[in-house]
JSON list of C-alpha atoms in Angstrom, two decimals:
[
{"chain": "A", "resi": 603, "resn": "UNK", "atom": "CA", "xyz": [157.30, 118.36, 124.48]},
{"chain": "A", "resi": 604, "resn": "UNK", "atom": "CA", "xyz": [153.84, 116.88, 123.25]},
{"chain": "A", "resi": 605, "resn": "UNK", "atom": "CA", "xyz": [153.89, 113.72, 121.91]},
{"chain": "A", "resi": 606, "resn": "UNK", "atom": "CA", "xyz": [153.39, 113.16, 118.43]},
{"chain": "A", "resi": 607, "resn": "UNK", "atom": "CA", "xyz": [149.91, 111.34, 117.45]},
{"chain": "A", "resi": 608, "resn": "UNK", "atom": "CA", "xyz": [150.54, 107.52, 117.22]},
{"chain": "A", "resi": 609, "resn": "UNK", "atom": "CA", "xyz": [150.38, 106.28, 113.76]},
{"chain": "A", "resi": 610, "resn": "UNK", "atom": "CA", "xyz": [147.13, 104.16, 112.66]},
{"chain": "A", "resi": 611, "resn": "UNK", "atom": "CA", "xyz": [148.28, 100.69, 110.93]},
{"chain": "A", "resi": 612, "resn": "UNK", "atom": "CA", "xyz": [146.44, 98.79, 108.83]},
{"chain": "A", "resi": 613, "resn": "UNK", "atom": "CA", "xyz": [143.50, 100.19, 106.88]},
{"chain": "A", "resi": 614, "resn": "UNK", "atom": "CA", "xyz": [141.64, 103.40, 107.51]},
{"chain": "A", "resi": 615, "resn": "UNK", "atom": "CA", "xyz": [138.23, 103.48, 108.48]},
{"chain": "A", "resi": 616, "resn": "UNK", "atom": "CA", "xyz": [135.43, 102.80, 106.22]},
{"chain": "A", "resi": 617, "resn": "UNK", "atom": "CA", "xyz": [133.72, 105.75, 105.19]},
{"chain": "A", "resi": 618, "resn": "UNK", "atom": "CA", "xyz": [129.97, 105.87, 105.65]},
{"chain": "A", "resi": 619, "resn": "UNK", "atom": "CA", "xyz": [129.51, 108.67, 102.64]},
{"chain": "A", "resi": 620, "resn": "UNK", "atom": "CA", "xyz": [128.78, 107.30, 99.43]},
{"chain": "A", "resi": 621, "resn": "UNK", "atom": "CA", "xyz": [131.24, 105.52, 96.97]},
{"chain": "A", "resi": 622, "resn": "UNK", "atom": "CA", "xyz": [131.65, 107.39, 93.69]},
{"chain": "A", "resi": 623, "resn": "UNK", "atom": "CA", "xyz": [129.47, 104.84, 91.90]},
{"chain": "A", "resi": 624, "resn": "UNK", "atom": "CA", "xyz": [126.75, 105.68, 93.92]},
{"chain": "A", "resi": 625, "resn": "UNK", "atom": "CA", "xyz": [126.60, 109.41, 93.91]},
{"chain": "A", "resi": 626, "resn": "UNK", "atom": "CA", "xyz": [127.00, 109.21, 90.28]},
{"chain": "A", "resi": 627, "resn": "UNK", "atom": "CA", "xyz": [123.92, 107.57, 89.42]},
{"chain": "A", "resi": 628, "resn": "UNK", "atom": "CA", "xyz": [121.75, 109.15, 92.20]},
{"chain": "A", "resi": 629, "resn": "UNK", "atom": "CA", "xyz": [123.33, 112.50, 90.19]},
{"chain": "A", "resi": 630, "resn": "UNK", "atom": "CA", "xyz": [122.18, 110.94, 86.94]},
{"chain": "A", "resi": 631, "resn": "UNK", "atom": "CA", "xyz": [118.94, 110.54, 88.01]},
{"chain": "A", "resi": 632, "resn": "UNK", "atom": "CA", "xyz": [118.38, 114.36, 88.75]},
{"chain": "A", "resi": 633, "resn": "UNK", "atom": "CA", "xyz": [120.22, 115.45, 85.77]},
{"chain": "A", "resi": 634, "resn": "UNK", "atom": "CA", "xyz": [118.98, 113.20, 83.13]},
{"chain": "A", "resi": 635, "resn": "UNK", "atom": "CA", "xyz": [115.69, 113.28, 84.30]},
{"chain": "A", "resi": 636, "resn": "UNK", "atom": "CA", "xyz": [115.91, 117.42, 84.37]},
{"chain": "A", "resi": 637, "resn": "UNK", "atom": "CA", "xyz": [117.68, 117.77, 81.05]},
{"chain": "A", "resi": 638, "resn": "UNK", "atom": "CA", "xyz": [117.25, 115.01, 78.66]},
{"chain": "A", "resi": 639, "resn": "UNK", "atom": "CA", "xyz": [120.23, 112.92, 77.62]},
{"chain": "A", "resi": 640, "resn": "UNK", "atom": "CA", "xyz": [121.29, 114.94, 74.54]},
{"chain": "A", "resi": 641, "resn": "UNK", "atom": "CA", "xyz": [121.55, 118.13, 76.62]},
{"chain": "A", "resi": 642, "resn": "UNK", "atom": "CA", "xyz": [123.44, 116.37, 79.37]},
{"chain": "A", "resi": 643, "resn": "UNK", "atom": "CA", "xyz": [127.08, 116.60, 79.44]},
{"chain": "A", "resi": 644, "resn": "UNK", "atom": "CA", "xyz": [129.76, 114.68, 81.38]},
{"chain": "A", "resi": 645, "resn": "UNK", "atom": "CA", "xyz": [130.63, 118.29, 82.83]},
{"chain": "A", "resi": 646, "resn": "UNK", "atom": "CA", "xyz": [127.07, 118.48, 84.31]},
{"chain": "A", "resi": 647, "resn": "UNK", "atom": "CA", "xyz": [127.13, 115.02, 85.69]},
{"chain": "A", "resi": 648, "resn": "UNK", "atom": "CA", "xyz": [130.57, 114.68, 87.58]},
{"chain": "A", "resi": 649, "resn": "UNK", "atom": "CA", "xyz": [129.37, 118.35, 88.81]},
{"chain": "A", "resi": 650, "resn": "UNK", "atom": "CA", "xyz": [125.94, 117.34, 90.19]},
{"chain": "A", "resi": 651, "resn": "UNK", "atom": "CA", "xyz": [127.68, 114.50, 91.95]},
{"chain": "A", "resi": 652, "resn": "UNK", "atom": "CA", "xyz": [131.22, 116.41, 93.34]},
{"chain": "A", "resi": 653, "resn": "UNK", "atom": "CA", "xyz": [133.72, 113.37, 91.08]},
{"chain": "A", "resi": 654, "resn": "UNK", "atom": "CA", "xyz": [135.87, 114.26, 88.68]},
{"chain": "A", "resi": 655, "resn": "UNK", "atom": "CA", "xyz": [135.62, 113.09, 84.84]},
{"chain": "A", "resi": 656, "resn": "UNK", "atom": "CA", "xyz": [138.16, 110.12, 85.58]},
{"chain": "A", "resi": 657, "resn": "UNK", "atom": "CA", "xyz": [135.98, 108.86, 88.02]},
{"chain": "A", "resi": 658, "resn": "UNK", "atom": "CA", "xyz": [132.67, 108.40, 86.19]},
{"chain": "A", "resi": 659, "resn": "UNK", "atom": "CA", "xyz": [135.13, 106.84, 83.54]},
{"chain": "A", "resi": 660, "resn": "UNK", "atom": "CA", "xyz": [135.98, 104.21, 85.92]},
{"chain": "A", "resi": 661, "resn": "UNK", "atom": "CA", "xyz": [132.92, 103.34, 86.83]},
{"chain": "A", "resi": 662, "resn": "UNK", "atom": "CA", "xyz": [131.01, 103.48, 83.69]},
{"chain": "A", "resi": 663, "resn": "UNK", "atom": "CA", "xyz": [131.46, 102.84, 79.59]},
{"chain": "A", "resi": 664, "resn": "UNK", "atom": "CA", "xyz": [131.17, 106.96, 79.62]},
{"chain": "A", "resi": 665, "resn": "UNK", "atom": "CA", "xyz": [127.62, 109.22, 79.92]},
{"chain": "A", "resi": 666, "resn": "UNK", "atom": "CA", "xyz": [125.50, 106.07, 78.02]},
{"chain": "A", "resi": 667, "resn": "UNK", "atom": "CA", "xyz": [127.11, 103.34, 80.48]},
{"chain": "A", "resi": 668, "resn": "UNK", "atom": "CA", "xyz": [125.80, 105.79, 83.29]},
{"chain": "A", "resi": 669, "resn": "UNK", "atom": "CA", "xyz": [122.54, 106.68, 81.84]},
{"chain": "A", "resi": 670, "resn": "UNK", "atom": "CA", "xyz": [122.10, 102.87, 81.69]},
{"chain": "A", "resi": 671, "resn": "UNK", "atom": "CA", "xyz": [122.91, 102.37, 85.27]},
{"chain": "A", "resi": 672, "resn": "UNK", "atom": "CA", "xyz": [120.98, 104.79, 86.32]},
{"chain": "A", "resi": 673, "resn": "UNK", "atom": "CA", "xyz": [117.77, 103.23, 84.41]},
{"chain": "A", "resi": 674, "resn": "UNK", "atom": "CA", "xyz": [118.43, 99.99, 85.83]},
{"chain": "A", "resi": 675, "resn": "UNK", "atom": "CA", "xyz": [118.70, 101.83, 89.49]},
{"chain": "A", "resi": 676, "resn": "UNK", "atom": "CA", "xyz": [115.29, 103.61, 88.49]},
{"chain": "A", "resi": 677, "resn": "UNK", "atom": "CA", "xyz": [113.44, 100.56, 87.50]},
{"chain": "A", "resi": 678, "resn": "UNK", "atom": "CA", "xyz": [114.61, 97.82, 89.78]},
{"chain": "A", "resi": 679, "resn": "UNK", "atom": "CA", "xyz": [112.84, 99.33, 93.15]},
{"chain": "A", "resi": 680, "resn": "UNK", "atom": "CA", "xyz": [110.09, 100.51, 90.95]},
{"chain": "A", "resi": 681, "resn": "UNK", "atom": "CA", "xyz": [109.34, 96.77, 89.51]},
{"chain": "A", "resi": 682, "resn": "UNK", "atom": "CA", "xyz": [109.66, 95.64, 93.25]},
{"chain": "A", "resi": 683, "resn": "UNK", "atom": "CA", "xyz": [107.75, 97.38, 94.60]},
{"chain": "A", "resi": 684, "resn": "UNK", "atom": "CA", "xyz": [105.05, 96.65, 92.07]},
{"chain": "A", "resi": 685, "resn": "UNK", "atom": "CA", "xyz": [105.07, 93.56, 92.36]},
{"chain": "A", "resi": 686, "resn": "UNK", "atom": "CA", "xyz": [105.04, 93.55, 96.44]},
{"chain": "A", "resi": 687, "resn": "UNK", "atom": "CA", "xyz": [101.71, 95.90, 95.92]},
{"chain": "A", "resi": 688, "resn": "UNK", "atom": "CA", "xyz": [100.11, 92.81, 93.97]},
{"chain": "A", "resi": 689, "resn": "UNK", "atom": "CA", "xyz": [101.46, 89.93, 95.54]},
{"chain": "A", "resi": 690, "resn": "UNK", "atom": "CA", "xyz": [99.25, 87.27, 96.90]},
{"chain": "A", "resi": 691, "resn": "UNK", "atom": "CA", "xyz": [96.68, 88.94, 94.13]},
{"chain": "A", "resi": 692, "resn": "UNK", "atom": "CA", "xyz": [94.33, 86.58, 92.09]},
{"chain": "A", "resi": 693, "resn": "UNK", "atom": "CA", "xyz": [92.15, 88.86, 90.81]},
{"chain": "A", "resi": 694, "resn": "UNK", "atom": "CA", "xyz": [93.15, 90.99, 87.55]},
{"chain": "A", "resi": 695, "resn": "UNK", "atom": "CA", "xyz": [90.96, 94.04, 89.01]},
{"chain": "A", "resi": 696, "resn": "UNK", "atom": "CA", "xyz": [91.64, 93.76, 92.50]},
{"chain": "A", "resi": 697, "resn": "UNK", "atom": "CA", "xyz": [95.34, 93.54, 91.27]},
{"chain": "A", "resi": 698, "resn": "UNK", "atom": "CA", "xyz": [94.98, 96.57, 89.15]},
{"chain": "A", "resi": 699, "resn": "UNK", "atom": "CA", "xyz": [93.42, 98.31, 92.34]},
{"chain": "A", "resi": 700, "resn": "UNK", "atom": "CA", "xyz": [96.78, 97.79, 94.73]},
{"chain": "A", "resi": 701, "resn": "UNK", "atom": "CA", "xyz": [99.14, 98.87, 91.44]},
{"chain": "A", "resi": 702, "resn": "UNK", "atom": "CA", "xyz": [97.36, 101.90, 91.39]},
{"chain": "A", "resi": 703, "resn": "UNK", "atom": "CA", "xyz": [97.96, 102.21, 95.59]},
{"chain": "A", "resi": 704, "resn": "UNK", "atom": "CA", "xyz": [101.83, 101.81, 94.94]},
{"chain": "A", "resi": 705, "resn": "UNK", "atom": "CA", "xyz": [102.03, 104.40, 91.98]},
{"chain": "A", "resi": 706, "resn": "UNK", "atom": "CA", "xyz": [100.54, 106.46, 94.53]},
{"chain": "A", "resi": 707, "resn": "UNK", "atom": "CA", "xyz": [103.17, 106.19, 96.99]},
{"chain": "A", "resi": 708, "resn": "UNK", "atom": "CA", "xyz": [105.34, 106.38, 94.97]},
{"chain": "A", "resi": 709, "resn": "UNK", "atom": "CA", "xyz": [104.74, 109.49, 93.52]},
{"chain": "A", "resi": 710, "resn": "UNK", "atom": "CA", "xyz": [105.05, 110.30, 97.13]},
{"chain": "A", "resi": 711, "resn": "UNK", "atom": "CA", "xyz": [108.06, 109.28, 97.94]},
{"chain": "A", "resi": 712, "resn": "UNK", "atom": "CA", "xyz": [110.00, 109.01, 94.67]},
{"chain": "A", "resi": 713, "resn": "UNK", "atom": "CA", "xyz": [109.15, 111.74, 92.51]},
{"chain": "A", "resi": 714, "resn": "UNK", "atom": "CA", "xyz": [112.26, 112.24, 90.65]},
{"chain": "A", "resi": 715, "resn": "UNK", "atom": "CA", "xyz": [111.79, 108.56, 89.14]},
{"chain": "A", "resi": 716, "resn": "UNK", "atom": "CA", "xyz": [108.55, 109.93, 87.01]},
{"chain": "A", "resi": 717, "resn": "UNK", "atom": "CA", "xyz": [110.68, 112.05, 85.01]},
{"chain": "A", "resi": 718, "resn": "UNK", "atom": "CA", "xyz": [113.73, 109.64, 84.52]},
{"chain": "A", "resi": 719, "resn": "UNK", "atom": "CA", "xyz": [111.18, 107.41, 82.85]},
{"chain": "A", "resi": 720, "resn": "UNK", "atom": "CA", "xyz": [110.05, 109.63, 80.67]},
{"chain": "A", "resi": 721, "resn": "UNK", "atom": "CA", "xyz": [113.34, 110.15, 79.39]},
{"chain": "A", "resi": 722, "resn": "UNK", "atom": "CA", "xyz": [114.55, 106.74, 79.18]},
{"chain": "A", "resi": 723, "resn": "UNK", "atom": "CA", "xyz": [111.14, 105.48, 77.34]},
{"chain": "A", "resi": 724, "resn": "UNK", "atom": "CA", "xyz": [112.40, 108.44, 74.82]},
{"chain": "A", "resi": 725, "resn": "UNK", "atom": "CA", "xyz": [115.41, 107.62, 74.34]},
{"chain": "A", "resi": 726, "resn": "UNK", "atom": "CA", "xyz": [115.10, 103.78, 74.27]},
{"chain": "A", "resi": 727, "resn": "UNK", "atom": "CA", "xyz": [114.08, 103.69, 70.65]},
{"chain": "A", "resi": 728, "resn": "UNK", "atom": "CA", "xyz": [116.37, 106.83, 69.13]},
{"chain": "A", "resi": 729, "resn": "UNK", "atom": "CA", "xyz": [119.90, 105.83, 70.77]},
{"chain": "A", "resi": 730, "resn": "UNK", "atom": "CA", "xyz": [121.19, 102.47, 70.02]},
{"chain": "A", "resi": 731, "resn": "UNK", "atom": "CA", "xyz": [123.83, 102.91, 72.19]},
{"chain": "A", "resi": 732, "resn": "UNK", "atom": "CA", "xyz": [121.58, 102.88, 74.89]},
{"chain": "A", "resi": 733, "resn": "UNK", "atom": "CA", "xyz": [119.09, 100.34, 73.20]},
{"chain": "A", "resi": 734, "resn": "UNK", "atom": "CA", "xyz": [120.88, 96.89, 74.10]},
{"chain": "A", "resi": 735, "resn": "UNK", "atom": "CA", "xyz": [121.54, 98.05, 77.30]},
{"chain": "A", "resi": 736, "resn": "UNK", "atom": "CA", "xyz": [118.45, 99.21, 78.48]},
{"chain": "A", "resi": 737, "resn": "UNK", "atom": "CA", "xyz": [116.71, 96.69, 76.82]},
{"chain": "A", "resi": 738, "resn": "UNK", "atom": "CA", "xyz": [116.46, 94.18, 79.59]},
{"chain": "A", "resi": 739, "resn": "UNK", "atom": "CA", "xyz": [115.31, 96.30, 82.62]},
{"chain": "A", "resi": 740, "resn": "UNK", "atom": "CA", "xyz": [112.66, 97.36, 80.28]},
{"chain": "A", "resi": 741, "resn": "UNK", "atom": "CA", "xyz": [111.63, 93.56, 79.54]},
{"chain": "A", "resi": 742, "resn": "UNK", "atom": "CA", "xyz": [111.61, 93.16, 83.14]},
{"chain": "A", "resi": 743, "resn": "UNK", "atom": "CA", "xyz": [109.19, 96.02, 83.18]},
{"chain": "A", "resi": 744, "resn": "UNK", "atom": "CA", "xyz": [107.07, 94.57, 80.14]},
{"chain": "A", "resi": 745, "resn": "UNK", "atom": "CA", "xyz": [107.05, 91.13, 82.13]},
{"chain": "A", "resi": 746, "resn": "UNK", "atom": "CA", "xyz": [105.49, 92.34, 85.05]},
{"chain": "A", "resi": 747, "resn": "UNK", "atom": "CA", "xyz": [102.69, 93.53, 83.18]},
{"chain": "A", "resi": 748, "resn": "UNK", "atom": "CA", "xyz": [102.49, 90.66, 81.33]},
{"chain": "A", "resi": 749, "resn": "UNK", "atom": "CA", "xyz": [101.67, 88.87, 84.35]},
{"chain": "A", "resi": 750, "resn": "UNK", "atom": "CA", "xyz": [99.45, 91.25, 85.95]},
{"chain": "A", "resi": 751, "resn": "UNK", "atom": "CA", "xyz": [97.11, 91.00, 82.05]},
{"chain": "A", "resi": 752, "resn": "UNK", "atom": "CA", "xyz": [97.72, 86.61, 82.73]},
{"chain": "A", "resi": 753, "resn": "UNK", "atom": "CA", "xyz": [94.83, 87.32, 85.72]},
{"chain": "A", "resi": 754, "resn": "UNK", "atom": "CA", "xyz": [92.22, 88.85, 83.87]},
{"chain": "A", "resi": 755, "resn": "UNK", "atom": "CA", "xyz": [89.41, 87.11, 83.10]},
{"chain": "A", "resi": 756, "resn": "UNK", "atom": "CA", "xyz": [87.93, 85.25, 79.64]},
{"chain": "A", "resi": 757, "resn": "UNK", "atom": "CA", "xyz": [85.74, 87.95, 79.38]},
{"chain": "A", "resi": 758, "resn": "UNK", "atom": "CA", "xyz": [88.01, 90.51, 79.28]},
{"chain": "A", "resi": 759, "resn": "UNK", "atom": "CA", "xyz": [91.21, 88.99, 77.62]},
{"chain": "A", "resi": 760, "resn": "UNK", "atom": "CA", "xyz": [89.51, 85.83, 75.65]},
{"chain": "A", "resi": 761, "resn": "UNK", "atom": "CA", "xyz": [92.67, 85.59, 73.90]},
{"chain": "A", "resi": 762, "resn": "UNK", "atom": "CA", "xyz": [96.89, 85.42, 74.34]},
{"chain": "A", "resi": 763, "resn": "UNK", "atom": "CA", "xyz": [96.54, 87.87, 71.79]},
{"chain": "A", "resi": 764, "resn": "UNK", "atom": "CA", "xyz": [94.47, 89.72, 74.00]},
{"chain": "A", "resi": 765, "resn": "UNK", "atom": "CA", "xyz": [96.16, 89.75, 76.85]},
{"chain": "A", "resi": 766, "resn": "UNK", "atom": "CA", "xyz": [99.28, 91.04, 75.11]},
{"chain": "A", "resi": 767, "resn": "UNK", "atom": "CA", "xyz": [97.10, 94.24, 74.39]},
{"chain": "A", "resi": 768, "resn": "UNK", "atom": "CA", "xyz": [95.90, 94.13, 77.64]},
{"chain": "A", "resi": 769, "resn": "UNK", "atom": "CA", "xyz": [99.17, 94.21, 79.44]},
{"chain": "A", "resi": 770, "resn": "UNK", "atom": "CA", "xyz": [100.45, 97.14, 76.82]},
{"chain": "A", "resi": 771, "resn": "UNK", "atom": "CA", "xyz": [97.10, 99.13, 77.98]},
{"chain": "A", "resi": 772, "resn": "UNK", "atom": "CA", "xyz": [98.14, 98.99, 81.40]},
{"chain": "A", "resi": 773, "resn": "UNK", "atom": "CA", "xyz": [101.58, 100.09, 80.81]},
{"chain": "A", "resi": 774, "resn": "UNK", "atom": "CA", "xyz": [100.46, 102.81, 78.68]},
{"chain": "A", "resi": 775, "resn": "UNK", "atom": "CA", "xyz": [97.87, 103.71, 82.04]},
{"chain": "A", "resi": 776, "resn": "UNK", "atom": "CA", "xyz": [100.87, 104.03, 84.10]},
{"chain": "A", "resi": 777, "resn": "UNK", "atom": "CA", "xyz": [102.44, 105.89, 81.50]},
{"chain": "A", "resi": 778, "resn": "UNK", "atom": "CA", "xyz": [100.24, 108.43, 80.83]},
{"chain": "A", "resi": 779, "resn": "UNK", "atom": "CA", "xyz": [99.86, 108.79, 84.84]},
{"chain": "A", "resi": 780, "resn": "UNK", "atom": "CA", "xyz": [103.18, 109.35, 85.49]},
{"chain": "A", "resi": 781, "resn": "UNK", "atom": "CA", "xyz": [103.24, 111.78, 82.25]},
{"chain": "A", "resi": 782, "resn": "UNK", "atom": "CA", "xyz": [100.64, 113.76, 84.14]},
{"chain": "A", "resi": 783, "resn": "UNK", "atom": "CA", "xyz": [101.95, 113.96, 87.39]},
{"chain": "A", "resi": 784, "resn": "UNK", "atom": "CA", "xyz": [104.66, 116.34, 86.14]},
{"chain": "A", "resi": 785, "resn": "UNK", "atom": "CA", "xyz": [102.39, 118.77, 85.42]},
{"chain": "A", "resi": 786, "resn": "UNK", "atom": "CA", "xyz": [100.26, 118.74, 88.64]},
{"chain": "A", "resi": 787, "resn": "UNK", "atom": "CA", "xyz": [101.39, 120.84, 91.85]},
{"chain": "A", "resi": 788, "resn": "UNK", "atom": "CA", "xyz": [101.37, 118.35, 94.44]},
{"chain": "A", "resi": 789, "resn": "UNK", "atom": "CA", "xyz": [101.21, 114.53, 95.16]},
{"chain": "A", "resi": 790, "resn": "UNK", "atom": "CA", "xyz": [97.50, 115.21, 96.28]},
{"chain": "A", "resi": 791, "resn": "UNK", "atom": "CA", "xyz": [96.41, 116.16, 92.97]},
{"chain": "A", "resi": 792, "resn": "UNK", "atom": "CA", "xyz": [97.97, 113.00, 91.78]},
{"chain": "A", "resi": 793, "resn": "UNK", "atom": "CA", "xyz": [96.32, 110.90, 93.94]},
{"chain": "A", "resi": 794, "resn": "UNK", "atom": "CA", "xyz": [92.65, 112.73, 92.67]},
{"chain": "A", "resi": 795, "resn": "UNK", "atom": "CA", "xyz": [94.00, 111.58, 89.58]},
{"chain": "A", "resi": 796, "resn": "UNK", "atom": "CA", "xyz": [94.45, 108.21, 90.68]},
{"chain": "A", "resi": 797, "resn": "UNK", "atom": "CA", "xyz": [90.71, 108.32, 92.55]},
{"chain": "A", "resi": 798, "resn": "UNK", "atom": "CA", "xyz": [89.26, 109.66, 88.99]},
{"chain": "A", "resi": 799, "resn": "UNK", "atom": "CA", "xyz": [90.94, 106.76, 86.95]},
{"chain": "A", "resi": 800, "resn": "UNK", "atom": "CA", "xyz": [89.52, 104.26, 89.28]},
{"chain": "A", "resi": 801, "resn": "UNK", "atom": "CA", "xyz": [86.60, 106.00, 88.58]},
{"chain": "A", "resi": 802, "resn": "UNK", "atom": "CA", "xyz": [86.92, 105.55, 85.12]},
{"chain": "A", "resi": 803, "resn": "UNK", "atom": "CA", "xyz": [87.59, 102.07, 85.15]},
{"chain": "A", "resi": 804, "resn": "UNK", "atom": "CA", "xyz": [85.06, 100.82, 87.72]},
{"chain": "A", "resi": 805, "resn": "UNK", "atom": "CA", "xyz": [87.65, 100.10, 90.57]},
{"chain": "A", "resi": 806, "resn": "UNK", "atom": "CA", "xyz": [87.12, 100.03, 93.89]},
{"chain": "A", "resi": 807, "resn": "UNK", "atom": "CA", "xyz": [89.23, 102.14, 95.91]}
]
């Protein structure tokens, strides 16, 4: 008679798939960024992510807790790696030059994040119950470029004042960019994008 299969004590094995959590906001990412908020339903997202409803409630405040996760798991690599682009930078231009290297990469590598933005930059100012929360990974943003305009020169940002509408220029650059990329075929068109921007501007490549 075979024996029967000796009983495991203790706890199970830790699984290496991904928690709930996780697979919920890499979902959000994809559906949000495909279908807008509005059109999104709580159907769509424990679907895209294989959870049920009560799961997503336990992890989240609901589809705006979510949404608001996922924004803050959009922007916090994207600020990151931003930053590690311009780091050890002291000039505003040559700074401007490696930002434009990393948007590059990743538009490469993270394509999906160009159209979450879009969405959350919509929705930002039309939902206030996504307002306060979003509010601070999109300061975080703002800050960045605030210290990015802080190495210009006199001539080109005499004044704080200046500076301020330097640093929204640049954000409204990347913007625009990452607007545009949607609508191109391929991550090589982006880049000639990129090259005819630099081109614009005077940058070096």
């Amino acid at each position: 008679m075979a024996k029967a299969p000796a009983v495991r004590l203790g706890r199970p094995p830790r699984s290496t798939a991904p928690d709930g959590r996780a697979r919920l906001i890499a979902a959000a990412r994809e559906v949000f960024g495909g279908q807008g908020y509005g059109s999104t339903t709580v159907a769509d997202l424990v679907t895209a992510a294989g959870v049920n409803a009560p799961t997503l409630y336990h992890h989240f405040d609901g589809k705006p807790g979510l949404f608001i996760a996922a924004a803050e798991d959009a922007y916090g690599p994207v600020i990151a790696r931003f930053r590690e682009a311009v780091v050890g930078q002291t000039r505003f231009e040559a700074a401007l030059d490696a930002l434009l290297d990393a948007a590059v990469t990743l538009m490469d590598t993270e394509r999906v994040l160009a159209r979450m933005f879009l969405v959350i930059q919509f929705e930002y100012a039309r939902r206030p119950e996504l307002s306060d929360g979003l509010r601070p990974v999109l300061h975080a943003y703002r800050e960045f470029f605030d210290e990015l305009a802080a190495l210009a020169p006199p001539e080109l940002a005499p004044t704080k004042r200046a500076r301020v509408d330097l640093s929204r220029a640049v954000v409204s650059l990347l913007t625009g960019l990452n607007s545009q990329a949607l609508l191109l075929p391929d991550s090589a068109d982006f880049a000639g994008l990129v090259t005819g921007t630099r081109a614009l501007l005077r940058l070096t490549s």
